[in-house]
CSV table of C-alpha atoms in Angstrom, one decimal:
chain,number,residue,atom,x,y,z
A,215,MET,CA,0.0,0.0,-0.1
A,216,ILE,CA,1.2,3.5,-0.9
A,217,GLU,CA,0.9,6.4,1.5
A,218,THR,CA,1.4,9.4,-0.8
A,219,GLY,CA,4.7,11.1,0.0
A,220,LYS,CA,5.4,8.9,3.0
A,221,SER,CA,5.9,5.2,2.2
A,222,ILE,CA,5.3,2.2,0.0
A,223,ASN,CA,4.8,-1.2,1.5
A,224,GLY,CA,6.5,-0.1,4.8
A,225,ILE,CA,9.5,1.4,3.1
A,226,GLU,CA,9.5,5.0,4.4
A,227,PHE,CA,10.9,8.0,2.5
A,228,GLY,CA,13.6,9.8,4.4
A,229,TYR,CA,14.2,6.9,6.8
A,230,SER,CA,14.3,3.6,5.1
A,231,THR,CA,17.5,2.6,3.2
A,232,LEU,CA,18.5,0.2,0.4
A,233,SER,CA,19.4,-2.2,3.2
A,234,ASP,CA,15.8,-2.0,4.5
A,235,VAL,CA,14.5,-2.7,1.0
A,236,LYS,CA,16.7,-5.8,0.7
A,237,GLU,CA,15.4,-7.1,4.1
A,238,LYS,CA,11.8,-6.3,3.2
A,239,TYR,CA,11.9,-8.0,-0.2
A,240,ALA,CA,14.3,-10.8,0.8
A,241,SER,CA,12.0,-13.5,-0.8
A,242,GLU,CA,12.2,-11.8,-4.2
A,243,ILE,CA,14.9,-11.4,-6.8
A,244,ILE,CA,16.6,-8.0,-6.3
A,245,SER,CA,18.9,-6.4,-8.8
A,246,ASP,CA,21.4,-3.7,-7.8
A,247,THR,CA,21.4,-1.1,-10.5
A,248,ILE,CA,22.2,2.5,-11.3
A,249,THR,CA,19.6,5.0,-12.4
A,250,TYR,CA,19.5,8.7,-13.1
A,251,LYS,CA,18.0,11.3,-10.8
A,252,CYS,CA,15.3,12.4,-13.1
A,253,PRO,CA,12.8,14.7,-11.3
A,254,HIS,CA,9.8,14.2,-13.6
A,255,THR,CA,10.4,11.1,-15.7
A,256,ASP,CA,12.1,7.8,-15.6
A,257,GLU,CA,14.6,8.5,-18.4
A,258,CYS,CA,16.6,11.7,-18.5
A,259,GLY,CA,20.1,10.7,-19.7
A,260,THR,CA,23.5,11.5,-18.5
A,261,ALA,CA,22.9,15.2,-17.9
A,262,TYR,CA,21.6,14.1,-14.4
A,263,SER,CA,23.3,12.4,-11.5
A,264,LYS,CA,23.7,8.6,-11.2
A,265,VAL,CA,22.3,7.1,-8.0
A,266,ASN,CA,22.3,3.7,-6.4
A,267,SER,CA,19.0,1.8,-7.0
A,268,LEU,CA,17.4,-1.6,-6.5
A,269,PHE,CA,15.0,-3.2,-9.1
A,270,ILE,CA,12.5,-5.8,-8.1
A,271,LYS,CA,11.3,-7.0,-11.5
A,272,GLN,CA,8.6,-9.4,-10.1
A,273,SER,CA,6.9,-6.5,-8.3
A,274,GLY,CA,7.7,-3.9,-10.9
A,275,ILE,CA,9.4,-1.6,-8.3
A,276,VAL,CA,12.6,0.5,-8.5
A,277,PHE,CA,13.8,2.0,-5.3
A,278,GLN,CA,16.1,4.9,-5.9
A,279,ALA,CA,18.5,6.2,-3.3
A,280,ASN,CA,19.5,9.7,-2.3
A,281,TYR,CA,22.4,11.1,-4.3
A,282,ASP,CA,24.2,12.6,-1.3
A,283,ASN,CA,24.4,9.5,0.9
A,284,GLY,CA,23.7,6.7,-1.6
A,285,GLU,CA,21.3,4.9,0.8
A,286,LEU,CA,18.2,6.8,1.9
A,287,ILE,CA,15.2,6.1,-0.3
A,288,GLU,CA,14.3,9.3,-2.3
A,289,GLN,CA,12.2,8.2,-5.2
A,290,VAL,CA,10.2,5.1,-6.2
A,291,ARG,CA,9.3,4.1,-9.7
A,292,LEU,CA,6.5,1.7,-10.5
A,293,TYR,CA,6.3,-0.4,-13.7
A,294,SER,CA,4.1,-3.2,-14.9
A,295,PRO,CA,3.2,-5.7,-13.3
A,296,PHE,CA,2.8,-3.5,-10.2
A,297,LYS,CA,-0.5,-3.9,-8.3
A,298,GLY,CA,-1.4,-1.9,-5.2
A,299,LYS,CA,-3.5,0.8,-3.5
A,300,ILE,CA,-2.8,4.5,-3.1
A,301,ASN,CA,-3.8,5.8,0.3
A,302,ASN,CA,-6.0,2.7,0.8
A,303,LEU,CA,-8.3,4.2,-1.8
A,304,THR,CA,-7.1,4.1,-5.5
A,305,GLN,CA,-6.4,0.6,-6.9
A,306,ILE,CA,-3.6,0.5,-9.3
A,307,GLU,CA,-2.7,-2.2,-11.8
A,308,LEU,CA,-0.2,-1.1,-14.4
A,309,GLY,CA,-1.1,-2.5,-17.7
A,310,LYS,CA,-4.8,-2.0,-17.0
A,311,THR,CA,-5.2,1.4,-15.2
A,312,THR,CA,-6.1,4.2,-17.5
A,313,VAL,CA,-6.0,8.0,-17.5
A,314,LYS,CA,-9.7,8.0,-16.9
A,315,ASP,CA,-9.3,5.9,-13.8
A,316,ILE,CA,-6.7,8.3,-12.4
A,317,TYR,CA,-8.9,11.4,-13.1
A,318,THR,CA,-11.8,9.6,-11.4
A,319,SER,CA,-9.8,9.5,-8.2
A,320,TYR,CA,-7.8,12.7,-8.7
A,321,PRO,CA,-10.1,15.1,-10.6
A,322,ASN,CA,-7.9,18.1,-10.0
A,323,SER,CA,-4.8,16.6,-11.5
A,324,LYS,CA,-2.5,18.7,-13.6
A,325,LEU,CA,-1.7,17.4,-17.1
A,326,THR,CA,1.6,18.4,-18.5
A,327,SER,CA,4.5,16.9,-20.5
A,328,THR,CA,8.2,16.0,-20.4
A,329,ASN,CA,10.7,18.1,-22.3
A,330,ARG,CA,11.7,15.2,-24.4
A,331,LYS,CA,8.0,14.6,-25.2
A,332,LYS,CA,8.1,10.9,-24.4
A,333,TYR,CA,5.4,11.1,-21.8
A,334,TRP,CA,2.3,13.0,-20.8
A,335,ILE,CA,2.4,13.5,-17.0
A,336,ILE,CA,-0.5,13.6,-14.6
A,337,LYS,CA,0.8,15.4,-11.5
A,338,ASN,CA,-0.5,15.3,-8.0
A,339,ASP,CA,1.2,16.0,-4.6
A,340,ASN,CA,4.2,13.7,-4.5
A,341,ILE,CA,3.0,11.4,-7.3
A,342,SER,CA,3.2,11.5,-11.0
A,343,PHE,CA,1.5,9.1,-13.5
A,344,LEU,CA,3.4,8.9,-16.9
A,345,VAL,CA,1.4,8.1,-20.0
A,346,THR,CA,3.0,7.4,-23.5
A,347,ARG,CA,3.0,10.5,-25.7
A,348,LEU,CA,2.4,9.6,-29.4
A,349,THR,CA,3.9,11.6,-32.3
A,350,THR,CA,0.4,12.1,-33.6
A,351,ASP,CA,-0.8,13.7,-30.4
A,352,ASN,CA,-1.7,17.4,-30.3
A,353,ASP,CA,0.9,19.8,-28.8
A,354,TYR,CA,0.7,20.7,-25.2
A,355,PRO,CA,-1.6,21.8,-23.6
A,356,ILE,CA,-4.3,19.2,-24.2
A,357,GLU,CA,-7.4,18.0,-22.1
A,358,HIS,CA,-7.1,14.7,-20.3
A,359,ASN,CA,-10.2,13.4,-22.1
A,360,GLN,CA,-8.3,13.3,-25.3
A,361,ILE,CA,-6.1,10.5,-23.9
A,362,GLU,CA,-8.4,9.1,-21.3
A,363,ASN,CA,-8.4,5.5,-22.6
A,364,ARG,CA,-4.5,5.4,-22.7
A,365,LEU,CA,-2.8,3.2,-20.1
A,366,ILE,CA,-0.6,4.5,-17.2
A,367,LYS,CA,3.0,3.3,-18.0
A,368,VAL,CA,5.0,4.5,-15.1
A,369,ILE,CA,4.3,6.0,-11.7
A,370,LEU,CA,6.8,8.2,-9.8
A,371,LEU,CA,6.5,8.4,-6.1
A,372,ASN,CA,8.3,11.3,-4.3
A,373,PRO,CA,8.6,12.2,-0.6
A,374,ILE,CA,7.1,15.0,1.3
A,375,ARG,CA,10.0,17.4,1.6
A,376,LYS,CA,11.0,17.6,5.3
A,377,ARG,CA,14.1,19.1,6.7
A,378,MET,CA,16.2,16.8,8.7
A,379,TYR,CA,15.8,17.9,12.3
A,380,VAL,CA,18.4,20.6,13.0
A,381,ASP,CA,19.0,22.7,16.1
A,382,PHE,CA,20.1,25.8,14.3
A,383,GLU,CA,21.2,27.5,17.5
A,384,ASN,CA,23.6,24.8,18.4
A,385,ASN,CA,24.2,23.4,14.9
A,386,CYS,CA,23.2,19.9,15.8
A,387,ARG,CA,21.1,17.2,13.9
A,388,ILE,CA,19.9,13.6,14.0
A,389,PRO,CA,22.7,11.1,13.1
A,390,LEU,CA,22.3,9.8,9.6
A,391,PHE,CA,20.5,6.4,9.4
A,392,ALA,CA,19.7,6.6,13.2
A,393,PRO,CA,16.7,4.6,14.4
A,394,LYS,CA,13.4,6.4,14.9
A,395,ASP,CA,13.7,6.5,18.8
A,396,GLU,CA,17.2,8.1,18.7
A,397,GLN,CA,17.3,11.2,20.9
A,398,HIS,CA,21.0,12.0,20.5
A,399,ARG,CA,22.1,14.9,18.2
A,400,ASN,CA,25.4,15.1,16.5
A,401,CYS,CA,26.9,18.7,16.7
A,402,TYR,CA,29.2,20.8,14.6
A,403,VAL,CA,31.4,23.8,15.4
A,404,GLU,CA,33.2,26.2,13.1
A,405,LYS,CA,36.9,25.8,12.7
A,406,HIS,CA,39.3,28.1,10.8
A,407,LYS,CA,40.4,26.3,7.6
A,408,GLY,CA,44.1,27.0,7.7
A,409,GLY,CA,45.3,29.1,10.6
A,410,ILE,CA,47.0,32.5,9.8
A,411,TYR,CA,48.3,31.0,6.5
A,412,TYR,CA,44.9,30.3,5.1
A,413,ILE,CA,44.3,32.3,1.8
A,414,ASN,CA,40.7,33.4,1.2
A,415,ILE,CA,39.9,33.1,-2.6
A,416,GLY,CA,36.7,34.4,-4.2
A,417,GLY,CA,35.1,35.6,-0.9
A,418,GLU,CA,34.6,32.1,0.5
A,419,SER,CA,34.3,31.6,4.2
A,420,SER,CA,37.5,31.1,6.2
A,421,TYR,CA,35.7,28.7,8.4
A,422,LYS,CA,34.3,25.1,8.0
A,423,ASN,CA,31.9,23.1,10.1
A,424,VAL,CA,33.6,20.1,11.8
A,425,LYS,CA,32.4,17.5,14.3
A,426,ASN,CA,32.4,18.5,17.9
A,427,GLY,CA,31.2,16.8,21.1
A,428,TYR,CA,29.9,13.3,21.5
A,429,TRP,CA,29.1,11.7,18.2
A,430,LYS,CA,27.1,8.6,17.1
A,431,GLU,CA,27.3,7.1,13.6
A,432,TYR,CA,25.0,4.3,12.2
A,433,TYR,CA,25.1,1.7,9.5
A,434,PRO,CA,22.3,2.0,6.9
A,435,ASN,CA,20.5,-0.8,8.7
A,436,HIS,CA,20.1,1.6,11.7
A,437,ILE,CA,22.6,-0.2,13.9
A,438,ILE,CA,25.2,1.7,15.8
A,439,LYS,CA,28.6,1.8,14.0
A,440,GLU,CA,30.8,3.9,16.2
A,441,GLU,CA,30.6,6.5,19.0
A,442,GLY,CA,32.9,8.8,20.8
A,443,ASN,CA,34.0,12.4,21.4
A,444,TYR,CA,35.3,14.9,18.9
A,445,LYS,CA,37.1,18.2,19.6
A,446,LYS,CA,37.0,20.6,16.6
A,447,GLY,CA,37.0,17.7,14.2
A,448,LYS,CA,39.5,15.5,15.9
A,449,LYS,CA,38.8,12.3,17.7
A,450,ILE,CA,39.7,12.4,21.5
A,451,GLY,CA,39.5,9.7,24.2
A,452,GLU,CA,37.9,6.4,23.9
A,453,PHE,CA,35.9,5.4,20.7
A,454,LYS,CA,33.7,2.3,20.5
A,455,TYR,CA,33.3,0.4,17.2
A,456,TYR,CA,30.6,-2.1,16.3
A,457,ASP,CA,29.8,-4.6,13.6
A,458,LYS,CA,26.6,-4.5,11.6
A,459,ASN,CA,24.8,-6.6,14.2
A,460,GLY,CA,25.6,-4.1,16.9
A,461,THR,CA,28.3,-6.2,18.6
A,462,LEU,CA,31.1,-4.2,20.1
A,463,ILE,CA,34.2,-5.3,18.2
A,464,ARG,CA,36.9,-2.9,19.4
A,465,THR,CA,37.7,0.2,21.4
A,466,LYS,CA,40.4,2.7,20.6
A,467,LYS,CA,41.8,5.6,22.6
A,468,HIS,CA,42.7,8.7,20.6
A,469,ARG,CA,45.3,11.1,22.2
A,470,ARG,CA,44.7,14.8,22.2
A,471,PHE,CA,47.8,16.7,21.4
A,472,LEU,CA,48.4,20.2,22.9
A,473,PHE,CA,48.1,22.0,19.7
A,474,TRP,CA,44.6,20.8,19.1
C-alpha cells in the first residue's frame, strides 16, 4: 500500500534505506542497478546524476537512493506488473489502469508533458503518472479526455519534503541512518580552515563546520557503527566500534595533542 509522500509497503521516505529494501523483499529477486536522478520522468540521460538503485522485477518496483548519501530512499518508480493501492483508496494495476481511472480518483490533477515529449504527466502531490505520448498527439496543452483510454505506463513516487531535524542555534542534527527513537544529536562547530596561513579566494568563508562533542554514527540498517568524542573535528578519548549486528568489536583511545 502506498501512503502518498510517506511510504510504500512499509518502506519510508527519508528513513528507510537500500538495506531496508533488501530485508523487506528478501524473498524476491533484487537487482542492484544504477539509475539517473530524473525529477519528472524515468529517463533523462547523462545530464543528471547517477544514483544507487534496486530493481524488483517481479513486483515492478525501482527504489532509488539519495544522491548525497547513496542509501536513503528518495524516489520510487513503479512499472508493470505493479499492483497496489494508493492511500488505501485508489487501486492501481499497471497494464490496465487508464488515464480516466486516475482522473476519477484525482479530478484536480494537472496534465503536463516531459521536455523530451516521451510522456504525458498527470501530476498530484508527491506522485506523477506517466502516459506514453504519441507523435500524432496534439501539442501541449491538451485536455485529459483526449487520452483518457490510454494506459498508465510508469508511476513516480516522491517524498514529502521535510528538513532533517536541525537545532540551528547549536548546529546539531539527528545522526544519519539513526533509528526512529534516537534522541541524541550530533553537533558541529566552526573551525578556521588554515590558521594564519589560510588564503581566502573568491570571498569564500575562512571557516568550515567540523564534528564536535559526543558523536554517534550508524550503519544503513540503523545499527550503531561507532561512538565517541570529537574536539573541533579530531577524535579524542575512547571510541567504540561495532559490527553491523551491533556487537562491540573494538575500542580505541585517541590522544589529544596540545596544539589541538
